[in-house]
CSV table of C-alpha atoms and ligand atoms in Angstrom, one decimal:
chain,number,residue,atom,x,y,z
Y,1,MET,CA,44.8,64.2,122.8
Y,2,ALA,CA,41.4,64.8,124.2
Y,3,ASP,CA,40.1,62.4,126.8
Y,4,THR,CA,36.7,61.6,125.1
Y,5,PRO,CA,36.9,60.1,121.6
Y,6,PHE,CA,33.8,60.8,119.6
Y,7,LEU,CA,32.0,59.7,116.4
Y,8,ASP,CA,30.3,62.2,114.1
Y,9,GLY,CA,27.3,61.8,111.8
Y,10,HIS,CA,28.1,64.3,109.0
Y,11,ASN,CA,30.9,66.3,107.5
Y,12,ASP,CA,31.7,67.9,104.1
Y,13,PHE,CA,35.5,67.7,104.2
Y,14,LEU,CA,35.5,65.9,100.8
Y,15,LEU,CA,34.2,69.2,99.2
Y,16,ARG,CA,37.4,71.0,100.2
Y,17,LEU,CA,39.5,68.4,98.5
Y,18,LEU,CA,37.3,68.6,95.4
Y,19,ARG,CA,37.6,72.4,95.2
Y,20,ALA,CA,41.4,72.5,95.7
Y,21,PRO,CA,42.9,69.3,94.5
Y,22,ALA,CA,46.4,70.7,94.1
Y,23,ALA,CA,46.5,71.6,97.8
Y,24,ARG,CA,45.2,68.3,99.1
Y,25,GLU,CA,48.2,67.1,101.0
Y,26,GLN,CA,48.3,70.4,102.9
Y,27,THR,CA,44.5,70.4,103.4
Y,28,TRP,CA,44.3,66.8,104.8
Y,29,LEU,CA,47.7,65.8,106.2
Y,30,LYS,CA,49.1,69.0,107.6
Y,31,GLY,CA,46.2,71.4,107.8
Y,32,ASP,CA,46.1,74.9,106.4
Y,33,GLY,CA,44.4,76.6,109.3
Y,34,THR,CA,41.2,77.0,107.4
Y,35,GLY,CA,37.9,75.1,107.6
Y,36,HIS,CA,36.9,72.8,110.4
Y,37,LEU,CA,38.7,69.6,109.8
Y,38,ASP,CA,42.2,68.1,109.0
Y,39,LEU,CA,44.1,65.1,110.2
Y,40,PRO,CA,46.2,66.9,112.9
Y,41,ARG,CA,43.2,68.8,114.4
Y,42,MET,CA,41.0,65.6,114.3
Y,43,ARG,CA,43.6,63.7,116.2
Y,44,ASP,CA,44.0,66.5,118.8
Y,45,ALA,CA,40.2,66.7,119.3
Y,46,GLY,CA,39.6,63.0,119.7
Y,47,PHE,CA,37.7,62.6,116.4
Y,48,ALA,CA,37.4,58.8,116.4
Y,49,GLY,CA,35.4,58.6,113.2
Y,50,GLY,CA,32.5,59.8,111.2
Y,51,PHE,CA,30.4,60.0,108.0
Y,52,PHE,CA,32.2,61.7,105.1
Y,53,ALA,CA,29.7,63.0,102.6
Y,54,ILE,CA,29.9,62.6,98.8
Y,55,TYR,CA,27.8,65.7,97.8
Y,56,VAL,CA,27.4,67.4,94.4
Y,57,SER,CA,26.5,71.0,94.7
Y,58,SER,CA,24.1,72.8,92.3
Y,59,PRO,CA,25.6,75.2,89.8
Y,60,HIS,CA,25.3,78.9,90.8
Y,61,GLU,CA,23.0,81.1,88.7
Y,62,ALA,CA,24.5,84.4,87.4
Y,63,ASP,CA,21.6,86.5,88.8
Y,64,GLU,CA,21.2,84.5,92.1
Y,65,PRO,CA,20.5,86.6,95.2
Y,66,ASP,CA,22.9,86.4,98.3
Y,67,TYR,CA,21.3,83.3,99.9
Y,68,GLN,CA,23.9,83.4,102.7
Y,69,ALA,CA,22.9,86.9,103.7
Y,70,MET,CA,19.2,86.0,103.5
Y,71,MET,CA,19.8,83.2,106.0
Y,72,ASP,CA,21.0,85.7,108.5
Y,73,SER,CA,17.8,87.8,108.4
Y,74,PRO,CA,14.8,85.6,108.9
Y,75,PRO,CA,12.1,85.1,107.8
Y,76,TYR,CA,13.5,83.6,104.6
Y,77,ASP,CA,12.3,81.0,102.1
Y,78,LEU,CA,15.0,80.0,99.6
Y,79,PRO,CA,13.9,78.4,96.3
Y,80,LEU,CA,14.8,74.8,95.6
Y,81,PRO,CA,17.6,74.3,93.1
Y,82,ALA,CA,16.7,72.5,89.8
Y,83,LEU,CA,16.8,68.7,89.6
Y,84,MET,CA,20.2,67.2,88.6
Y,85,SER,CA,20.6,64.1,86.5
Y,86,ALA,CA,22.9,61.1,87.1
Y,87,GLU,CA,24.9,62.3,84.0
Y,88,GLN,CA,25.4,65.7,85.6
Y,89,THR,CA,26.5,64.3,89.0
Y,90,GLN,CA,28.1,60.9,88.6
Y,91,SER,CA,31.6,61.9,87.6
Y,92,THR,CA,31.9,64.3,90.6
Y,93,ALA,CA,30.5,61.7,93.0
Y,94,LEU,CA,33.1,59.2,91.7
Y,95,GLN,CA,35.8,61.8,92.2
Y,96,MET,CA,34.8,62.4,95.8
Y,97,ALA,CA,34.6,58.6,96.6
Y,98,GLY,CA,38.2,58.6,95.2
Y,99,HIS,CA,39.2,61.5,97.5
Y,100,LEU,CA,38.2,59.5,100.5
Y,101,MET,CA,40.2,56.5,99.2
Y,102,TRP,CA,43.2,58.8,98.7
Y,103,MET,CA,42.8,60.0,102.3
Y,104,GLU,CA,43.0,56.5,103.5
Y,105,ARG,CA,46.1,55.8,101.5
Y,106,ALA,CA,47.8,59.1,102.2
Y,107,SER,CA,47.3,58.9,106.0
Y,108,GLN,CA,49.2,55.6,106.1
Y,109,GLY,CA,47.0,53.8,108.6
Y,110,ALA,CA,45.6,56.9,110.5
Y,111,LEU,CA,42.2,56.6,108.7
Y,112,LYS,CA,40.3,53.5,107.4
Y,113,ILE,CA,37.1,53.3,105.4
Y,114,CYS,CA,34.9,51.0,107.5
Y,115,ARG,CA,32.5,48.6,105.7
Y,116,THR,CA,31.3,46.6,108.7
Y,117,ALA,CA,30.5,47.2,112.4
Y,118,ALA,CA,33.4,44.9,113.3
Y,119,GLU,CA,35.8,47.1,111.3
Y,120,LEU,CA,34.4,50.2,113.1
Y,121,ARG,CA,34.9,48.6,116.5
Y,122,ALA,CA,38.5,47.6,115.6
Y,123,CYS,CA,39.3,51.1,114.5
Y,124,LEU,CA,38.0,52.5,117.8
Y,125,GLU,CA,40.0,50.0,119.7
Y,126,ALA,CA,43.2,50.8,117.7
Y,127,GLY,CA,42.8,54.6,117.6
Y,128,THR,CA,42.4,54.6,113.8
Y,129,ILE,CA,40.0,57.2,112.5
Y,130,ALA,CA,36.9,55.2,111.2
Y,131,ALA,CA,35.5,56.8,108.0
Y,132,VAL,CA,32.0,55.9,106.8
Y,133,MET,CA,31.5,56.6,103.1
Y,134,HIS,CA,28.1,58.5,102.8
Y,135,MET,CA,26.3,60.0,99.9
Y,136,GLU,CA,24.2,63.1,100.5
Y,137,GLY,CA,21.6,63.2,97.7
Y,138,ALA,CA,21.3,60.1,95.5
Y,139,GLU,CA,21.5,62.0,92.1
Y,140,ALA,CA,24.6,60.1,91.1
Y,141,ILE,CA,22.5,56.9,91.4
Y,142,GLY,CA,20.3,56.8,88.3
Y,143,PRO,CA,16.7,55.5,88.6
Y,144,ASP,CA,17.9,52.0,87.4
Y,145,LEU,CA,19.9,51.9,90.7
Y,146,ASP,CA,22.9,50.1,89.0
Y,147,ALA,CA,25.4,52.7,90.3
Y,148,LEU,CA,24.2,51.9,93.8
Y,149,TYR,CA,25.8,48.5,93.5
Y,150,ALA,CA,29.0,50.0,92.1
Y,151,PHE,CA,29.3,52.6,95.0
Y,152,HIS,CA,28.5,49.9,97.5
Y,153,ALA,CA,31.4,47.9,96.2
Y,154,MET,CA,33.6,51.0,96.6
Y,155,GLY,CA,32.5,51.2,100.3
Y,156,LEU,CA,29.3,53.2,100.4
Y,157,ARG,CA,27.5,52.3,103.6
Y,158,SER,CA,25.1,55.3,104.1
Y,159,LEU,CA,22.9,57.3,101.8
Y,160,GLY,CA,20.5,60.2,102.0
Y,161,PRO,CA,18.0,59.8,99.1
Y,162,VAL,CA,17.9,63.6,98.8
Y,163,TRP,CA,19.7,66.8,99.6
Y,164,SER,CA,17.5,70.0,99.7
Y,165,ARG,CA,16.6,69.6,96.0
Y,166,PRO,CA,14.0,67.6,94.0
Y,167,THR,CA,15.3,64.3,92.7
Y,168,VAL,CA,13.9,61.3,90.8
Y,169,PHE,CA,13.6,59.6,94.2
Y,170,GLY,CA,11.9,62.2,96.3
Y,171,HIS,CA,12.0,65.8,97.4
Y,172,GLY,CA,14.3,67.7,99.8
Y,173,VAL,CA,13.0,70.5,102.1
Y,174,PRO,CA,13.7,74.0,100.9
Y,175,PHE,CA,15.7,76.1,103.5
Y,176,ARG,CA,12.9,78.1,105.1
Y,177,PHE,CA,12.5,79.8,108.5
Y,178,PRO,CA,10.1,79.6,110.1
Y,179,GLY,CA,8.7,76.6,108.4
Y,180,ASP,CA,7.8,72.9,109.0
Y,181,PRO,CA,9.2,69.9,107.1
Y,182,ASP,CA,5.9,69.1,105.3
Y,183,THR,CA,6.9,70.9,102.1
Y,184,GLY,CA,5.9,68.6,99.2
Y,185,PRO,CA,5.2,65.1,97.8
Y,186,GLY,CA,6.7,61.9,99.2
Y,187,LEU,CA,8.9,59.3,97.5
Y,188,THR,CA,8.5,58.4,93.9
Y,189,ASP,CA,8.4,54.7,92.7
Y,190,ALA,CA,12.1,54.9,92.0
Y,191,GLY,CA,12.6,56.3,95.6
Y,192,LYS,CA,10.7,53.3,97.0
Y,193,ASP,CA,12.9,51.0,95.0
Y,194,LEU,CA,16.0,52.8,96.3
Y,195,VAL,CA,14.8,52.2,99.9
Y,196,ARG,CA,14.3,48.5,99.3
Y,197,ALA,CA,17.7,48.2,97.6
Y,198,CYS,CA,19.4,50.0,100.5
Y,199,ASN,CA,17.7,47.6,102.9
Y,200,GLU,CA,18.9,44.6,100.8
Y,201,LEU,CA,22.5,45.9,100.8
Y,202,LYS,CA,22.3,47.1,104.4
Y,203,ILE,CA,23.2,50.7,103.4
Y,204,MET,CA,22.0,53.1,106.2
Y,205,ILE,CA,19.3,55.5,105.0
Y,206,ASP,CA,19.7,59.1,106.1
Y,207,LEU,CA,16.5,61.2,106.5
Y,208,SER,CA,18.2,64.6,107.0
Y,209,HIS,CA,17.0,67.0,104.2
Y,210,LEU,CA,14.0,64.8,103.3
Y,211,ASN,CA,10.5,66.3,103.6
Y,212,GLU,CA,7.9,64.9,105.9
Y,213,LYS,CA,5.9,62.8,103.4
Y,214,GLY,CA,9.2,61.3,102.2
Y,215,PHE,CA,10.2,60.6,105.8
Y,216,ASN,CA,6.8,58.9,106.4
Y,217,ASP,CA,7.3,56.8,103.2
Y,218,VAL,CA,10.7,55.6,104.4
Y,219,ALA,CA,9.3,54.8,107.8
Y,220,SER,CA,6.6,52.6,106.4
Y,221,LEU,CA,8.8,50.8,103.9
Y,222,SER,CA,12.2,50.4,105.5
Y,223,ASP,CA,13.2,47.5,107.7
Y,224,ALA,CA,16.1,49.5,109.2
Y,225,PRO,CA,16.2,52.0,112.1
Y,226,LEU,CA,15.3,55.6,111.1
Y,227,VAL,CA,18.3,57.9,111.1
Y,228,ALA,CA,18.7,61.7,110.7
Y,229,THR,CA,22.5,62.2,110.7
Y,230,HIS,CA,22.5,66.0,111.0
Y,231,SER,CA,19.2,67.5,112.1
Y,232,ASN,CA,17.9,69.3,115.2
Y,233,ALA,CA,14.7,69.8,117.2
Y,234,HIS,CA,11.9,71.7,115.4
Y,235,ALA,CA,10.3,72.6,118.7
Y,236,VAL,CA,13.4,74.7,119.6
Y,237,THR,CA,14.2,76.0,116.1
Y,238,PRO,CA,11.3,75.9,113.6
Y,239,SER,CA,13.4,75.3,110.5
Y,240,THR,CA,12.2,73.0,107.7
Y,241,ARG,CA,15.5,71.0,108.2
Y,242,ASN,CA,14.6,70.2,111.9
Y,243,LEU,CA,12.6,67.2,113.2
Y,244,THR,CA,9.2,67.6,114.8
Y,245,ASP,CA,8.4,65.8,118.0
Y,246,ARG,CA,6.3,63.4,116.1
Y,247,GLN,CA,9.3,62.5,113.9
Y,248,LEU,CA,11.5,62.2,116.9
Y,249,ALA,CA,9.0,59.7,118.5
Y,250,MET,CA,9.1,57.6,115.3
Y,251,ILE,CA,12.9,57.6,115.3
Y,252,ARG,CA,13.0,56.5,118.9
Y,253,GLU,CA,10.4,53.8,118.3
Y,254,SER,CA,12.4,52.4,115.3
Y,255,GLY,CA,15.6,52.1,117.4
Y,256,GLY,CA,17.1,54.9,115.3
Y,257,MET,CA,19.3,57.9,115.8
Y,258,VAL,CA,19.6,61.7,115.5
Y,259,GLY,CA,23.0,63.5,115.1
Y,260,LEU,CA,23.1,67.0,116.6
Y,261,ASN,CA,23.9,69.5,113.8
Y,262,TYR,CA,26.1,72.4,114.8
Y,263,ALA,CA,24.9,74.8,112.0
Y,264,THR,CA,23.7,78.0,113.7
Y,265,VAL,CA,20.7,78.2,111.3
Y,266,PHE,CA,19.4,75.0,112.8
Y,267,LEU,CA,20.5,75.7,116.4
Y,268,ARG,CA,19.5,79.3,117.1
Y,269,GLU,CA,15.9,79.9,118.2
Y,270,ASP,CA,15.8,83.0,115.9
Y,271,GLY,CA,17.0,80.9,112.9
Y,272,ARG,CA,19.9,83.3,112.2
Y,273,LYS,CA,23.2,82.3,110.7
Y,274,SER,CA,25.4,84.5,113.0
Y,275,THR,CA,27.8,82.5,115.0
Y,276,ASP,CA,27.9,84.6,118.2
Y,277,CYS,CA,25.3,82.5,120.0
Y,278,GLY,CA,27.2,80.9,122.9
Y,279,TRP,CA,26.4,77.4,124.3
Y,280,ASP,CA,22.8,78.1,125.1
Y,281,PRO,CA,21.1,77.0,121.8
Y,282,VAL,CA,23.4,73.9,121.7
Y,283,MET,CA,22.3,72.8,125.2
Y,284,ARG,CA,18.6,73.5,124.5
Y,285,HIS,CA,18.6,71.2,121.5
Y,286,LEU,CA,20.6,68.5,123.3
Y,287,ASP,CA,18.1,68.7,126.3
Y,288,HIS,CA,15.1,68.6,124.0
Y,289,LEU,CA,16.4,65.7,121.8
Y,290,LEU,CA,17.4,63.8,124.9
Y,291,ASP,CA,13.9,64.3,126.4
Y,292,LYS,CA,12.1,63.1,123.2
Y,293,LEU,CA,14.6,60.4,122.0
Y,294,GLY,CA,16.0,59.0,125.3
Y,295,GLU,CA,19.6,58.3,126.1
Y,296,ASP,CA,20.3,55.7,123.4
Y,297,HIS,CA,19.3,57.5,120.2
Y,298,LEU,CA,21.3,60.8,120.2
Y,299,GLY,CA,24.7,61.5,118.9
Y,300,PHE,CA,26.7,64.2,117.2
Y,301,GLY,CA,26.3,65.2,113.5
Y,302,SER,CA,28.5,68.3,113.2
Y,303,ASP,CA,28.1,69.5,109.6
Y,304,PHE,CA,31.8,70.4,109.8
Y,305,ASP,CA,33.1,72.1,106.6
Y,306,GLY,CA,29.5,72.4,105.4
Y,307,ALA,CA,28.0,75.1,107.6
Y,308,ASP,CA,28.6,78.1,109.9
Y,309,ILE,CA,28.9,76.9,113.4
Y,310,PRO,CA,29.0,78.6,116.8
Y,311,ASP,CA,32.2,80.6,117.7
Y,312,VAL,CA,32.4,78.6,120.9
Y,313,ILE,CA,33.0,75.4,118.9
Y,314,ALA,CA,34.8,77.1,115.9
Y,315,ASP,CA,36.2,73.8,114.5
Y,316,VAL,CA,36.7,70.2,115.4
Y,317,THR,CA,39.1,71.2,118.3
Y,318,GLY,CA,36.0,72.8,120.0
Y,319,VAL,CA,34.2,69.4,120.5
Y,320,PRO,CA,36.1,68.7,123.8
Y,321,ALA,CA,34.6,72.1,125.1
Y,322,LEU,CA,31.2,70.9,124.0
Y,323,ILE,CA,31.7,67.7,126.0
Y,324,ASN,CA,32.8,69.8,129.0
Y,325,GLN,CA,29.6,71.9,128.7
Y,326,MET,CA,27.6,68.6,128.8
Y,327,ARG,CA,29.5,67.7,132.1
Y,328,GLU,CA,28.8,71.2,133.5
Y,329,HIS,CA,25.1,70.6,132.5
Y,330,GLN,CA,25.1,67.5,134.8
Y,331,TYR,CA,25.3,64.9,132.0
Y,332,GLY,CA,26.9,61.9,133.6
Y,333,GLU,CA,30.0,60.1,132.1
Y,334,ASP,CA,27.9,57.1,130.8
Y,335,LEU,CA,25.5,59.4,129.0
Y,336,ILE,CA,28.4,61.4,127.5
Y,337,ALA,CA,30.0,58.2,126.3
Y,338,LYS,CA,26.7,57.2,124.7
Y,339,ILE,CA,26.2,60.5,122.9
Y,340,ALA,CA,29.8,60.8,121.9
Y,341,ARG,CA,30.3,57.4,120.3
Y,342,ASN,CA,28.5,54.3,121.8
Y,343,ASN,CA,25.1,55.2,120.3
Y,344,TRP,CA,26.6,55.5,116.8
Y,345,VAL,CA,28.3,52.2,117.2
Y,346,SER,CA,25.1,50.4,118.3
Y,347,LEU,CA,23.1,52.0,115.6
Y,348,LEU,CA,25.5,50.9,112.9
Y,349,GLU,CA,25.5,47.4,114.4
Y,350,ARG,CA,21.7,47.4,114.2
Y,351,THR,CA,21.7,48.7,110.7
Y,352,TRP,CA,24.7,46.9,109.1
Y,353,GLY,CA,24.5,43.7,111.3
Y,354,GLU,CA,27.4,42.7,113.6
T,401,ZN,ZN1,23.3,68.4,104.8
């Protein structure tokens, strides 16, 4: 067991269960050696908890170019996928919420879905993995918002109004490098209603993937701290998905939080996807985010099982090596504990209430 337990702002593990349902016991309980996460590796690494995303991917087009290859040879500007309706996405979203509930049952006490900050603290105390049910892109919530109340009752406590796709609520940024996050219009009226409903239910609102006008709309409407669960510094890597210094200042001002994303396309200064980048880009982003956000507003937001990540991290068992890099980089133990877990705990206390 690693000596520094950590919380994590974003993973796509539920997608792996969705894609191979027959193998789920192997995938989750034993591990099949693929991907970034499974229960044994999480325990080894000190994964104390994190946000598990319900995310419905867009259908592939028959004549679609190789977007993954394009993202390894910048500049690139990927088109936004088509809008998806609640009818198209709701059954998959429901299935994925069910997968997380299955994980809780199958792990026999090793993982618990947390609905309150008190439950989160109790899990950390007991060494139980604390799962937060998150939805990345609110397509499965129709514009009448009724499904939001249903998912909240299932345990949903965090929601990103958009993934990188237009929705009835607002617009995600296209994957573009170089590019800035000001890529289109802000929230729709339904999007503003969604923000108010999340505030009322104390569902955390995630700004990762939202364009700059949408970010500004949430900032002026929401009564909660501003959070980007898995985004990096635009000043270091000028991707549409990263946060400008102005956005970082607004997040800090609101008492919010940024989770460091390990995806190489958002870490490398050249914007490439290749994973042979060493620690340098990781530490550059951490230093810049720390400089702009201060010690209390930065954490991890891995994007495990959703992105290509540096070879030096490789999977969840590489996080202790990241923490060692922080030590070698003269980050003190108090600061490391804040980044690794305490800041996420405090942020969720501020957002959800005690
Ligand atoms: Zn994402």
